[in-house]
Short mmCIF file of C-alpha atoms and ligand atoms in Angstrom, two decimals:
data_model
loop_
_atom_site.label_atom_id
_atom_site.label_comp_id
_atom_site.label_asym_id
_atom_site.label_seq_id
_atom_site.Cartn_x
_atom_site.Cartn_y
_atom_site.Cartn_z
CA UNK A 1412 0.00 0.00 0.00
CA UNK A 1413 1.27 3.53 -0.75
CA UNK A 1414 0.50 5.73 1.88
CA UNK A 1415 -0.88 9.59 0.51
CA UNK A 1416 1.55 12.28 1.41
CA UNK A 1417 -0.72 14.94 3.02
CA UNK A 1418 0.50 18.71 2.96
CA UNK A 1419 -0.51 20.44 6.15
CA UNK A 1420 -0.09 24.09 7.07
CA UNK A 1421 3.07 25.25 7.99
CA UNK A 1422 1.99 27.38 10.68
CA UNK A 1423 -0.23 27.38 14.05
CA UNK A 1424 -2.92 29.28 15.16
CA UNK A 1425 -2.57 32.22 17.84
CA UNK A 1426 -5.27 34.50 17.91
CA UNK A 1427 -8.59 33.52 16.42
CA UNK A 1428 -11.31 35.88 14.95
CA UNK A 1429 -15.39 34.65 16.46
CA UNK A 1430 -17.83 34.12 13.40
CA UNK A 1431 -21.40 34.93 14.04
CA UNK A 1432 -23.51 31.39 13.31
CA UNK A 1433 -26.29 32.58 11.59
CA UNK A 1434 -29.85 30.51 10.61
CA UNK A 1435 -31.84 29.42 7.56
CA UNK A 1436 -34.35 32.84 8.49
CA UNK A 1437 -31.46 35.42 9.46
CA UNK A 1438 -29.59 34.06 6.51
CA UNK A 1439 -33.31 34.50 4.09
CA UNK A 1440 -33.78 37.73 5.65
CA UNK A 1441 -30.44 39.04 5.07
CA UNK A 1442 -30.78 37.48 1.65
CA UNK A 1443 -34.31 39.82 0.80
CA UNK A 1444 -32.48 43.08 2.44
CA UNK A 1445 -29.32 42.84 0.08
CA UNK A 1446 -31.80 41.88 -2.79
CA UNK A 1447 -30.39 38.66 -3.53
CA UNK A 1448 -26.81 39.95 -4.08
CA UNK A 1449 -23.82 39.16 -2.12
CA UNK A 1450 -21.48 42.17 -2.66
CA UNK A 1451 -24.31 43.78 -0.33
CA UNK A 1452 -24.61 41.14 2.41
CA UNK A 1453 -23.22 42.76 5.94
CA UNK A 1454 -19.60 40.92 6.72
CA UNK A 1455 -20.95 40.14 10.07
CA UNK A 1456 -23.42 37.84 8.59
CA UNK A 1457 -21.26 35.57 6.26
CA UNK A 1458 -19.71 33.05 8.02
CA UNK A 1459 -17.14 31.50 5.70
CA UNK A 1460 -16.86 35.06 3.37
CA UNK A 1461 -15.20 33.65 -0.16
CA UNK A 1462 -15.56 36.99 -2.12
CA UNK A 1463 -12.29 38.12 -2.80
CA UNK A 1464 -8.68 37.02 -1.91
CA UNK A 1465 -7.56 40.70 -2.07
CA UNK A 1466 -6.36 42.47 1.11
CA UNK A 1467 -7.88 39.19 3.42
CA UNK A 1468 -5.06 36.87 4.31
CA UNK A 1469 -3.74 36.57 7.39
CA UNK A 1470 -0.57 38.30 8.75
CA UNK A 1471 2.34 35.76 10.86
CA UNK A 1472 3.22 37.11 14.07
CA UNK A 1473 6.87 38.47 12.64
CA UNK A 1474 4.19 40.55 10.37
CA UNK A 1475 2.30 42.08 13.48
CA UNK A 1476 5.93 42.19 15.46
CA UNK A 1477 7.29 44.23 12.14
CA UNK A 1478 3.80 47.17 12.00
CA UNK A 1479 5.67 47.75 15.88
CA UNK A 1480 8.96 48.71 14.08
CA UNK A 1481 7.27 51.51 11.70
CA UNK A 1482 9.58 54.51 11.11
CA UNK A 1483 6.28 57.16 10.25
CA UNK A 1484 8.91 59.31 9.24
CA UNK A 1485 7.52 61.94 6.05
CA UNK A 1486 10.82 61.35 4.38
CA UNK A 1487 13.38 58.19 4.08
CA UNK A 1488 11.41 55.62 6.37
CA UNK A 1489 13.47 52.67 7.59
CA UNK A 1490 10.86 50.76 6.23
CA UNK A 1491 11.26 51.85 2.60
CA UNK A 1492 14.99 50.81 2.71
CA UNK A 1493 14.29 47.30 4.23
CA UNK A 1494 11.32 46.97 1.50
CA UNK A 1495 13.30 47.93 -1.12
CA UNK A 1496 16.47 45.45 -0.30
CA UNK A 1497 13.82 42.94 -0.29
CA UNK A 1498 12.30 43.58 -3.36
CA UNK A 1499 16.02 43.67 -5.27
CA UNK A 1500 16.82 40.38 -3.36
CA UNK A 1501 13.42 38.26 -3.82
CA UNK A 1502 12.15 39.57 -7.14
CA UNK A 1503 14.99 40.80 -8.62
CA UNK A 1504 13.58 44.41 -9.99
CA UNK A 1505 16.33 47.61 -9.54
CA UNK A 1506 14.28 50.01 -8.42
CA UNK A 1507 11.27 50.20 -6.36
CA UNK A 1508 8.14 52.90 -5.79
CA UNK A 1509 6.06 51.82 -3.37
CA UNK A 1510 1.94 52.77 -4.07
CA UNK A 1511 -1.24 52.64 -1.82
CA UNK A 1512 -2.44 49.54 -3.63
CA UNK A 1513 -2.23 47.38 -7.24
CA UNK A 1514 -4.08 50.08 -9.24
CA UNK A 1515 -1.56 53.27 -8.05
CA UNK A 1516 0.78 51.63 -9.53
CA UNK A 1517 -1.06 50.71 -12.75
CA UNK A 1518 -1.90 54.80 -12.91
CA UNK A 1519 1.49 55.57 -12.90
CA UNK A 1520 3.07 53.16 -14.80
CA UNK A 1521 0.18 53.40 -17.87
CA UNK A 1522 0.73 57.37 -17.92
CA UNK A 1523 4.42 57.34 -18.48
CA UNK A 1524 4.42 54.57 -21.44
CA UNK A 1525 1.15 54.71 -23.17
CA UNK A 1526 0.83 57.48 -25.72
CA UNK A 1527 -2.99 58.53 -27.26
CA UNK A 1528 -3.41 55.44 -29.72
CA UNK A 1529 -0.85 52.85 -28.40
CA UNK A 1530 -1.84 49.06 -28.55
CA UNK A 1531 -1.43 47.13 -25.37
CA UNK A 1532 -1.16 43.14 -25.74
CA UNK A 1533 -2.10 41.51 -22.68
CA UNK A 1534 -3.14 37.63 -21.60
CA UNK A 1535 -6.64 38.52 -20.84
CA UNK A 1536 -7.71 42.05 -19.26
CA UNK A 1537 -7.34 42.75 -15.45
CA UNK A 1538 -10.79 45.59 -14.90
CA UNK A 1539 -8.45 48.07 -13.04
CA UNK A 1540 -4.96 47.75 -15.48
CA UNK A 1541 -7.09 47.51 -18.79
CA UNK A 1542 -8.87 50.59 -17.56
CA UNK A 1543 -5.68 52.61 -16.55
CA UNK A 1544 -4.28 51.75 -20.24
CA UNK A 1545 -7.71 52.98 -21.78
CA UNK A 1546 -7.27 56.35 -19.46
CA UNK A 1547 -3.76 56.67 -20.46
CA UNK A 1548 -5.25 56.62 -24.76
CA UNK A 1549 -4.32 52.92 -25.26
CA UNK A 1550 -6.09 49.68 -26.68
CA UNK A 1551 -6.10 46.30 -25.28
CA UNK A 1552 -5.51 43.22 -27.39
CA UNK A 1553 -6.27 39.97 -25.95
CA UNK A 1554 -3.42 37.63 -26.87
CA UNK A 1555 -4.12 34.77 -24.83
CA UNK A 1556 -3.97 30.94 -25.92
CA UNK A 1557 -7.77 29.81 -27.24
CA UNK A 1558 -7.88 27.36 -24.87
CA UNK A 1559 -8.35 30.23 -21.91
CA UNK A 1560 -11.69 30.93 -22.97
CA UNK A 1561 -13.05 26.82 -22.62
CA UNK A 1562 -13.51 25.90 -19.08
CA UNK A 1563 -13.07 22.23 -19.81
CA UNK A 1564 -10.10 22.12 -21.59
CA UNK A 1565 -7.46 20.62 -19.12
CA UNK A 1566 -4.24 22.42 -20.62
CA UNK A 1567 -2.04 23.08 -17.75
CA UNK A 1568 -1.03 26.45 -18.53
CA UNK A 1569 -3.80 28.37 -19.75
CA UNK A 1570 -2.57 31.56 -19.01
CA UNK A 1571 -0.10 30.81 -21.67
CA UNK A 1572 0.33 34.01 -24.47
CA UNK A 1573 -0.68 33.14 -28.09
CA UNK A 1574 2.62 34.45 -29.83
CA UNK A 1575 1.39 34.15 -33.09
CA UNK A 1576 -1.58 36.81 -31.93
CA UNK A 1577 1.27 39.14 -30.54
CA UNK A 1578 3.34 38.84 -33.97
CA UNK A 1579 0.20 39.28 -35.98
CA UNK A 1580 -0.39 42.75 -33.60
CA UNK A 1581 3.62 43.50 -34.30
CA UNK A 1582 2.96 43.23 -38.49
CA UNK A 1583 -0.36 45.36 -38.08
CA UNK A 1584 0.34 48.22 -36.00
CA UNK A 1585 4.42 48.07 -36.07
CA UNK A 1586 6.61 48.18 -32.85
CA UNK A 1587 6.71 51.30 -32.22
CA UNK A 1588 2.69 51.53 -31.33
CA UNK A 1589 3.29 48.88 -28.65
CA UNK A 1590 4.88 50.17 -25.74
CA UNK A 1591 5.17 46.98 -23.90
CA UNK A 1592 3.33 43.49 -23.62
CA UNK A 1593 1.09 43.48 -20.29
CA UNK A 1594 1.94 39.83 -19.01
CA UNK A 1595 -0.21 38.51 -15.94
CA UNK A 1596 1.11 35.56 -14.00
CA UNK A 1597 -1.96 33.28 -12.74
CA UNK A 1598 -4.41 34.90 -14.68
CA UNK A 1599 -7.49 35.80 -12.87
CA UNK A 1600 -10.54 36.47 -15.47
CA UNK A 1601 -9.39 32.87 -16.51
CA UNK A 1602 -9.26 30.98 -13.30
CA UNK A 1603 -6.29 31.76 -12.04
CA UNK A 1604 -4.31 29.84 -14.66
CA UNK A 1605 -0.53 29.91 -15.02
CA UNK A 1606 1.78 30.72 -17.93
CA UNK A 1607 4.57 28.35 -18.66
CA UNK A 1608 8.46 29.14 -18.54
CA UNK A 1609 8.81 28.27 -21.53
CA UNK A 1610 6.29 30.22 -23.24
CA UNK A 1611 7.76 33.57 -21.24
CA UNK A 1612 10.85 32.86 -22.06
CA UNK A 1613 9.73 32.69 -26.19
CA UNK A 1614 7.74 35.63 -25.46
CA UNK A 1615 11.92 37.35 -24.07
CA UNK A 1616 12.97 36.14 -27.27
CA UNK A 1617 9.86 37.84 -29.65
CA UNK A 1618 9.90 41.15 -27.48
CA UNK A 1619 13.54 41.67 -27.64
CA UNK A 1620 13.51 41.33 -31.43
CA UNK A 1621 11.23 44.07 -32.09
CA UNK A 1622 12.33 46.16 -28.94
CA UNK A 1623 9.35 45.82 -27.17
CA UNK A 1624 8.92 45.38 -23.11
CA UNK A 1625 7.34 43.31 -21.05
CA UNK A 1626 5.70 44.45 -17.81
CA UNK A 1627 4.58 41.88 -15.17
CA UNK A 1628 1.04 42.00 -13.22
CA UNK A 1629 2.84 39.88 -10.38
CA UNK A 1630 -0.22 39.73 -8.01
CA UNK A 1631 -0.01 36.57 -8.02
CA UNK A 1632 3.12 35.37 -9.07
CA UNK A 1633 4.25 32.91 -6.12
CA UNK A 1634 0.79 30.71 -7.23
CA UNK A 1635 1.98 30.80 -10.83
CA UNK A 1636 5.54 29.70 -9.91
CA UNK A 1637 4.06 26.66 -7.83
CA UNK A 1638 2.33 25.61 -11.33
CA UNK A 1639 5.55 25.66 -13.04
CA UNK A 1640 7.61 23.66 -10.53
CA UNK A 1641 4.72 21.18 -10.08
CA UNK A 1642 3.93 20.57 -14.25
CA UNK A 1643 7.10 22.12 -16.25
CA UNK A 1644 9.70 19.61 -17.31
CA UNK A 1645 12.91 20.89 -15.81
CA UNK A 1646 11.32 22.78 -12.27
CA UNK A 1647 10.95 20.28 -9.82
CA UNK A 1648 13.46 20.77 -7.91
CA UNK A 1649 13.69 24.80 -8.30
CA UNK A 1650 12.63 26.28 -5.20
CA UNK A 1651 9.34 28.87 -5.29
CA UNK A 1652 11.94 31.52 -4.38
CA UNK A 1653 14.17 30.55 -7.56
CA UNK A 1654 11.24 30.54 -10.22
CA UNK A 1655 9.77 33.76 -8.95
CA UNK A 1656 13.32 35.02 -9.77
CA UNK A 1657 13.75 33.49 -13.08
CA UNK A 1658 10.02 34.10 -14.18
CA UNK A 1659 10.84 38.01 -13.47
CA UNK A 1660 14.22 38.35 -14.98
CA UNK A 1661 12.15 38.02 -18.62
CA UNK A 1662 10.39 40.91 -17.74
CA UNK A 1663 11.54 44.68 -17.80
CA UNK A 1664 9.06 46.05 -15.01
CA UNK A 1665 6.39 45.05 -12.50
CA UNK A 1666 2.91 46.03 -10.87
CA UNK A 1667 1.85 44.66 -7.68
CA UNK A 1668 -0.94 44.49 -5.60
CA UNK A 1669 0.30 42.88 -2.11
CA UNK A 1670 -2.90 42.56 -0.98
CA UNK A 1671 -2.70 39.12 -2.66
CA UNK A 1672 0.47 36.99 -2.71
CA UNK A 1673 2.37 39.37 -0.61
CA UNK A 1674 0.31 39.09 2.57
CA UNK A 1675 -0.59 41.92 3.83
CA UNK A 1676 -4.48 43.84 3.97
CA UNK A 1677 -3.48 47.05 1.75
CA UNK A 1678 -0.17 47.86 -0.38
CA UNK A 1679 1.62 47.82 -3.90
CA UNK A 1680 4.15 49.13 -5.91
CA UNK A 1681 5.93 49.23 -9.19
CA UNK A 1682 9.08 48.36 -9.77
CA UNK A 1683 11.46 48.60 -13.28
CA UNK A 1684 14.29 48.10 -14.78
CA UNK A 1685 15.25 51.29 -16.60
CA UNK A 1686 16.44 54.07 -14.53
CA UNK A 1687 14.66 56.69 -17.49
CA UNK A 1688 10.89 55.34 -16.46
CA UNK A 1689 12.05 55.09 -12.80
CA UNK A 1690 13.15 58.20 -12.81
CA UNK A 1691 9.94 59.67 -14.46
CA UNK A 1692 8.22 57.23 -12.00
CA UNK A 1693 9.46 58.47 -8.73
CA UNK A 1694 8.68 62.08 -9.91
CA UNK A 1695 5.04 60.89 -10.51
CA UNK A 1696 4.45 58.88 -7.47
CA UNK A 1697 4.56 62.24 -5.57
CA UNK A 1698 1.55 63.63 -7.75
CA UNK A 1699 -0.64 60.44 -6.98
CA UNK A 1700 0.33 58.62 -4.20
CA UNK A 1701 2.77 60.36 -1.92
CA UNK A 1702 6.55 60.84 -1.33
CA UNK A 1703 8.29 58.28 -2.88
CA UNK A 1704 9.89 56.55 0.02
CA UNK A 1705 6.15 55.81 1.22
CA UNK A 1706 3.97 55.67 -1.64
CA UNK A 1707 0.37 56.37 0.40
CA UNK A 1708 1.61 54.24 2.99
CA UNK A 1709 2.31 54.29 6.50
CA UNK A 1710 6.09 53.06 7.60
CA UNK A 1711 4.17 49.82 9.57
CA UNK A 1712 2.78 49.36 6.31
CA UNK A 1713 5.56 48.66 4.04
CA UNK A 1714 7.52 46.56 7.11
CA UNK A 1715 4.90 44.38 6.74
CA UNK A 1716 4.80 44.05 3.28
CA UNK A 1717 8.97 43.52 3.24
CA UNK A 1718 8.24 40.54 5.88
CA UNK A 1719 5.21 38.90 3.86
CA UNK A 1720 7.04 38.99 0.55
CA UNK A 1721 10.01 36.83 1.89
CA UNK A 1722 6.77 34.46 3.33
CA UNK A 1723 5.29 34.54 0.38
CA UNK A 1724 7.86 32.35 -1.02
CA UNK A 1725 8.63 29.79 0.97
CA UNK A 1726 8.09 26.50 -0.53
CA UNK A 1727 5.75 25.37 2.63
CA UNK A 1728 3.57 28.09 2.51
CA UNK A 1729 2.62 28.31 -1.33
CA UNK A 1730 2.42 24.29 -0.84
CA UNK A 1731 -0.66 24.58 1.51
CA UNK A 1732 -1.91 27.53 0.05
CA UNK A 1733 -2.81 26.29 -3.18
CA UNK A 1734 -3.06 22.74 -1.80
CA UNK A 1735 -6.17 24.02 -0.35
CA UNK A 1736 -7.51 25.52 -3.07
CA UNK A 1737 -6.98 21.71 -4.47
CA UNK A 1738 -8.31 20.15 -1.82
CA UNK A 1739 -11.86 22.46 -2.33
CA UNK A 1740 -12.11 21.69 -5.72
CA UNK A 1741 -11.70 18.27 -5.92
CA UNK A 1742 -14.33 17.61 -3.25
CA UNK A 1743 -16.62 19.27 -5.52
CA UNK A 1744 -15.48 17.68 -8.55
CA UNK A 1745 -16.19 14.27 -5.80
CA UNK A 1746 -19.74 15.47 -5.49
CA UNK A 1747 -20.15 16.07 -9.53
CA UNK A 1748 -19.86 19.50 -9.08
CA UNK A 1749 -19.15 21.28 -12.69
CA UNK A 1750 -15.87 23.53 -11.77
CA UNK A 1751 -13.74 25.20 -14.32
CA UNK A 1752 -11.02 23.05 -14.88
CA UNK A 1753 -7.61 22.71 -14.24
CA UNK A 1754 -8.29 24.10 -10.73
CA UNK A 1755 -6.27 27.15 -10.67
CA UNK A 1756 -3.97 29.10 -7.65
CA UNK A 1757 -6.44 31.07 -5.47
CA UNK A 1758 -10.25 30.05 -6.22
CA UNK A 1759 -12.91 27.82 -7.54
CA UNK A 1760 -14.86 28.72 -10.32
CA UNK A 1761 -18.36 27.02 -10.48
CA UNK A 1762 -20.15 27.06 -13.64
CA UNK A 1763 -23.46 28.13 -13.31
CA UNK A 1764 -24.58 27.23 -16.92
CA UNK A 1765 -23.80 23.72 -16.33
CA UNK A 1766 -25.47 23.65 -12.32
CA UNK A 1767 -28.39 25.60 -13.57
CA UNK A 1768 -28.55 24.67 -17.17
CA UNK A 1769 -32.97 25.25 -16.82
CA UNK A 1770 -31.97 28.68 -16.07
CA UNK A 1771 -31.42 31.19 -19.40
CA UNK A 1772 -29.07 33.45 -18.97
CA UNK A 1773 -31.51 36.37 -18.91
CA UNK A 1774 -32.54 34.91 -15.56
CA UNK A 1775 -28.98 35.37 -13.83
CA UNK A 1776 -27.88 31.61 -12.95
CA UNK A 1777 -24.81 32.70 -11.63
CA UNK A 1778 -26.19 35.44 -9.47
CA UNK A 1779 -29.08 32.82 -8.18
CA UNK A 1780 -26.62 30.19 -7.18
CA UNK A 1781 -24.51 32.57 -5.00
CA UNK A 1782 -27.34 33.75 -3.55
CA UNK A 1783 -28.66 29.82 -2.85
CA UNK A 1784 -25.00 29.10 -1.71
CA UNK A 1785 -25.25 32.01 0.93
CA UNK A 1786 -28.71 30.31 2.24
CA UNK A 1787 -27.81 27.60 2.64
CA UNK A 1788 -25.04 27.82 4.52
CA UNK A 1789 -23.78 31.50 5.09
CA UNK A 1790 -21.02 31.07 2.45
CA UNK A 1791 -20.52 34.31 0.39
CA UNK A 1792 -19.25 33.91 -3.03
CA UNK A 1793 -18.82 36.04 -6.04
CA UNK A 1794 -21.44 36.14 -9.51
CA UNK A 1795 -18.88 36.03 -12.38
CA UNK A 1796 -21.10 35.97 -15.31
CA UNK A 1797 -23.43 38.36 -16.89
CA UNK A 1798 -24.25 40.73 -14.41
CA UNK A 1799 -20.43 41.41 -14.19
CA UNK A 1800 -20.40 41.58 -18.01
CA UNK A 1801 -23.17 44.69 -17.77
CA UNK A 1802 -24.35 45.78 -21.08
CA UNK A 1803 -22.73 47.21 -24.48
CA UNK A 1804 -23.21 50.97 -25.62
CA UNK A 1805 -26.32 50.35 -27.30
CA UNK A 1806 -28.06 49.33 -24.06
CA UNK A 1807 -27.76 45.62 -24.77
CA UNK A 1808 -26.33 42.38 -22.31
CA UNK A 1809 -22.93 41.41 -23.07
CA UNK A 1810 -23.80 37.69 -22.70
CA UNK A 1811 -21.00 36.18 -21.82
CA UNK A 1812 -19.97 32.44 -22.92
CA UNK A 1813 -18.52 31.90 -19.43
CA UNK A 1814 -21.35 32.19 -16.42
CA UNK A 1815 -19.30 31.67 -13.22
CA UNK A 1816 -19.55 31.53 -9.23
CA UNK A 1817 -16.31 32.37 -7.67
CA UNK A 1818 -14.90 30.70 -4.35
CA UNK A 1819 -11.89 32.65 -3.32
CA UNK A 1820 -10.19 31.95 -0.69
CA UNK A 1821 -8.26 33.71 1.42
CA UNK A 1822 -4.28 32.89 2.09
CA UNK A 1823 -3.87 31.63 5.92
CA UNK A 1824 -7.54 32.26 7.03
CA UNK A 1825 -9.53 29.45 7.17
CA UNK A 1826 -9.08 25.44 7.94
CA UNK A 1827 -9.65 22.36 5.92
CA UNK A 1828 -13.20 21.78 7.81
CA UNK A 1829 -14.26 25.32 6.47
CA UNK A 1830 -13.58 23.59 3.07
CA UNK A 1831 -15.42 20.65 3.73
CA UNK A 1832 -18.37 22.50 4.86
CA UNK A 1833 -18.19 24.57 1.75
CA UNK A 1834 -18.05 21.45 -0.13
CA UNK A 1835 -21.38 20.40 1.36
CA UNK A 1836 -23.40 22.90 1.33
CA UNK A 1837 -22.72 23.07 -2.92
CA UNK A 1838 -23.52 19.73 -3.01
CA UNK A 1839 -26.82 20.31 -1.05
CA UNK A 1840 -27.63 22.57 -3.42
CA UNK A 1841 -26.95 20.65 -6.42
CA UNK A 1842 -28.68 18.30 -5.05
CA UNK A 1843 -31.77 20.17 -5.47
CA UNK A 1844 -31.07 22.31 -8.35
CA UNK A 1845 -34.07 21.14 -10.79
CA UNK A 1846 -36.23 22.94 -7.82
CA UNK A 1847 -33.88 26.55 -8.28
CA UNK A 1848 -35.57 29.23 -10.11
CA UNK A 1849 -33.85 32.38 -11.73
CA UNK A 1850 -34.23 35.96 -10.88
CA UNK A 1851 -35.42 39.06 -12.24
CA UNK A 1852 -33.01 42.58 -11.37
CA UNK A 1853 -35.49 45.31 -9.98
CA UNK A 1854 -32.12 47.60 -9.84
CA UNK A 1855 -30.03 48.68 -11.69
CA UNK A 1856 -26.70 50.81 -11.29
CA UNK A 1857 -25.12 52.77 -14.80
CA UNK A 1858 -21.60 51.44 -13.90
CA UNK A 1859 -20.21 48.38 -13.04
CA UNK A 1860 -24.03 47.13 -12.25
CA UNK A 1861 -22.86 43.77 -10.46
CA UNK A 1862 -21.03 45.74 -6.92
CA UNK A 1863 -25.00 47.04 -5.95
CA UNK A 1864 -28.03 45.90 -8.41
CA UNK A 1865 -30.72 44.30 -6.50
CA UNK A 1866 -32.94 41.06 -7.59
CA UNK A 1867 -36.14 40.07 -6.69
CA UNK A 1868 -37.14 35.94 -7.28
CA UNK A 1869 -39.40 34.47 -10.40
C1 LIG B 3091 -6.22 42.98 -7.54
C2 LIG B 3091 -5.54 43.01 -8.83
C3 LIG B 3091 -5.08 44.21 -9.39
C4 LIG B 3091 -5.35 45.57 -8.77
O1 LIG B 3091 -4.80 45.71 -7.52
P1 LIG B 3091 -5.50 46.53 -6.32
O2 LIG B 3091 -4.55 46.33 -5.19
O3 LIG B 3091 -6.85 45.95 -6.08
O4 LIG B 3091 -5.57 47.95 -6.75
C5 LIG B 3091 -4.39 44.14 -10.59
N1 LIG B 3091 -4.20 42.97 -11.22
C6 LIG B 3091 -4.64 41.80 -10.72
C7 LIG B 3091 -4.40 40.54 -11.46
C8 LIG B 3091 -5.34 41.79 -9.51
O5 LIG B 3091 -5.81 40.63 -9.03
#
């Protein structure tokens, strides 16, 4: 008999954070206040709360010990210098400029390279950095593989570019209208899927023969690295800490949100290469975010971030981290669940379309299973479908082909029986899906309608 190798966490628990226990009628009435959608549920009544992965993990006690060692400082914080070492040393960028979050440092970065009419590849848009590149007079070009958009298809590294796509861009527009290619590790509108090695390092190759960069969305680039040593020939026995390296040194620049892999409930930064865009950077960061030894942050703030970047890739931790998010999925794939597949770094995808196929997609299936999810059991989850999609100039739904319910879960915040009875409670409610009805919205919002619409049952 061969005995399973388990992981386990590589940490213990110190200080624990009471959940409210909430019944079938709280949870209904809850349900009927926040008309049936779950970005307006109160925190206090979700018990296991799966919206978002961004700015919820928990910190290590060396984190907490570190926001006690803040230099608040206006100008040349301690912190800063012990950030930036760290950032040289773990991800191998030259020069740092620390931001309030992801998105500061998309502003800034989008401004400086993007001139009125540029063309911005990217594998698959991110809302805030396509947004930022539209501001700053650019166009995004999905250029990632086909097989991205098709939830079944089992390729292991879906996040993979299509360099064909980025040549054909090169021959249309010419070089010079591309100021660099907008590469996200673990790509999130696509399940958090991971690009190869391999495929970044023929992407090096294409870029440098036209003289075009590369800039990195490394929010999640510890996940992506775990991929890579896992299913790329060559990687097994590279350490997390050695891939992040390598997967970086193909890249000219980075954005960051540390509210994800990094650890920590609010930061960012960008960090380059080239001492011209730094330069031009650091004079920027002062318009937007603050001086740029702080960025909009507080000294405590960046310690913490320095401390959680060095945990972030430790072999151990990403090990359990995305082990769990294994361990989810395939107890729903167990229970016949239809999940988009290969389970990715940091959530579980449900498709709705397949759970609720009696449901059109008029009738929100997506938006109707979160909310069933949340009655059952007081698990809050995330409509990725067409609600999110919202509608086209002329007034119409963008219906699009994927309809989606996301799980995703936090780093270092909740236990293997919190996935278990997340498991369940999907399962109870597949279990009587034919008796699920769709919804009709009785609210509507102009902009990103999915944050507050409200829904009313058929
Ligand atoms: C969260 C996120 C961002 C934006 O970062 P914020 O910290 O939320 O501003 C950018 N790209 C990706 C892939 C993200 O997940």
């Amino acid at each position: 008999m061969t005995i399973k190798q388990s992981w386990a966490e590589p940490y213990k628990i110190k200080m624990v954070e009471l959940l409210k226990m909430t019944t079938p009628d709280q949870r209904k009435a809850a349900l009927e206040e926040a008309g049936y959608n779950t970005f307006l549920l109160k925190s206090e009544d979700v018990y296991i709360d799966l919206l978002t992965d961004s700015g919820t993990s928990a910190m290590s006690d060396r984190q907490w010990a570190g926001m006690m060692l803040g230099d608040e400082a206006y100008a040349g914080s301690r912190n800063f210098y012990h950030l930036e070492k760290v950032v040289q040393e773990i991800y191998g960028y030259k020069y740092l400029i620390p931001t309030h979050q992801g998105r500061g440092a998309e502003n800034i970065l989008s401004k400086i390279l993007i001139k009125e009419g540029d063309i911005i590849p990217g594998n698959m848009y991110f809302t805030t950095t396509r947004l930022h590149q539209e501001l700053a007079g650019g166009t995004f070009e999905d250029i990632i593989i086909d097989e991205a958009h098709d939830p079944e298809n089992e390729f292991p590294f879906k996040g993979n570019i299509d360099l064909n796509k980025l040549e054909a861009l090169i021959q249309k527009h010419g070089a010079s209208k591309i100021p660099y290619v907008s590469m996200a590790t673990s790509v999130n509108m696509a399940g958090g899927q991971p690009i190869s090695m391999q495929n970044l390092k023929d992407l090096r190759a294409l870029t440098n023969k036209h003289g075009i960069r590369v800039i990195h969305d490394m929010t999640r680039v510890a996940e992506n690295a775990y991929f890579i040593q896992q299913k790329e020939d060559g990687y097994r026995d590279k350490s997390i800490r050695e891939i992040v390296k390598e997967i970086n040194s193909y890249t000219d620049g980075a954005t960051m949100s540390a509210k994800k892999d990094a650890l920590v409930n609010i930061g960012g930064f960008l960090a380059v290469n080239d001492w011209d865009v730094f330069e031009e950077a650091r004079n920027m960061v002062v318009v937007y975010e603050g001086l740029h030894t702080y960025g909009g942050l507080a000294g405590r703030d960046m310690e913490a971030m320095a401390i959680g970047i060095v945990e972030s890739v430790c072999d151990d931790h990403i090990k359990a981290r995305v082990g769990q998010v294994i361990y989810l999925g395939e107890k729903m794939i167990e229970y016949g669940i239809p999940i988009v597949k290969p389970i990715g770094g940091h959530g579980i995808f449900v498709d709705a379309k397949k759970f609720l196929p009696h449901i059109s997609q008029d009738q929100f299936p997506a938006q109707t299973l979160a909310a069933e999810i949340y009655q059952d059991s007081g698990v809050r989850t995330m409509e990725r479908g067409v609600v999110s999609a919202g509608r086209k100039a002329n007034g119409e739904n963008y219906y699009p082909k994927l309809e989606l319910v996301r799980f995703t879960i936090p780093r270092r915040v909740y236990t293997q029986a919190h996935m278990d009875v997340i498991a369940e409670s999907v399962a109870r409610v597949y279990e009587r899906r034919h008796e699920i009805k769709g919804m009709k919205m009785v609210y509507e919002p102009k902009y990103l309608r999915f944050f507050q619409a409200k829904f009313e049952k058929i």
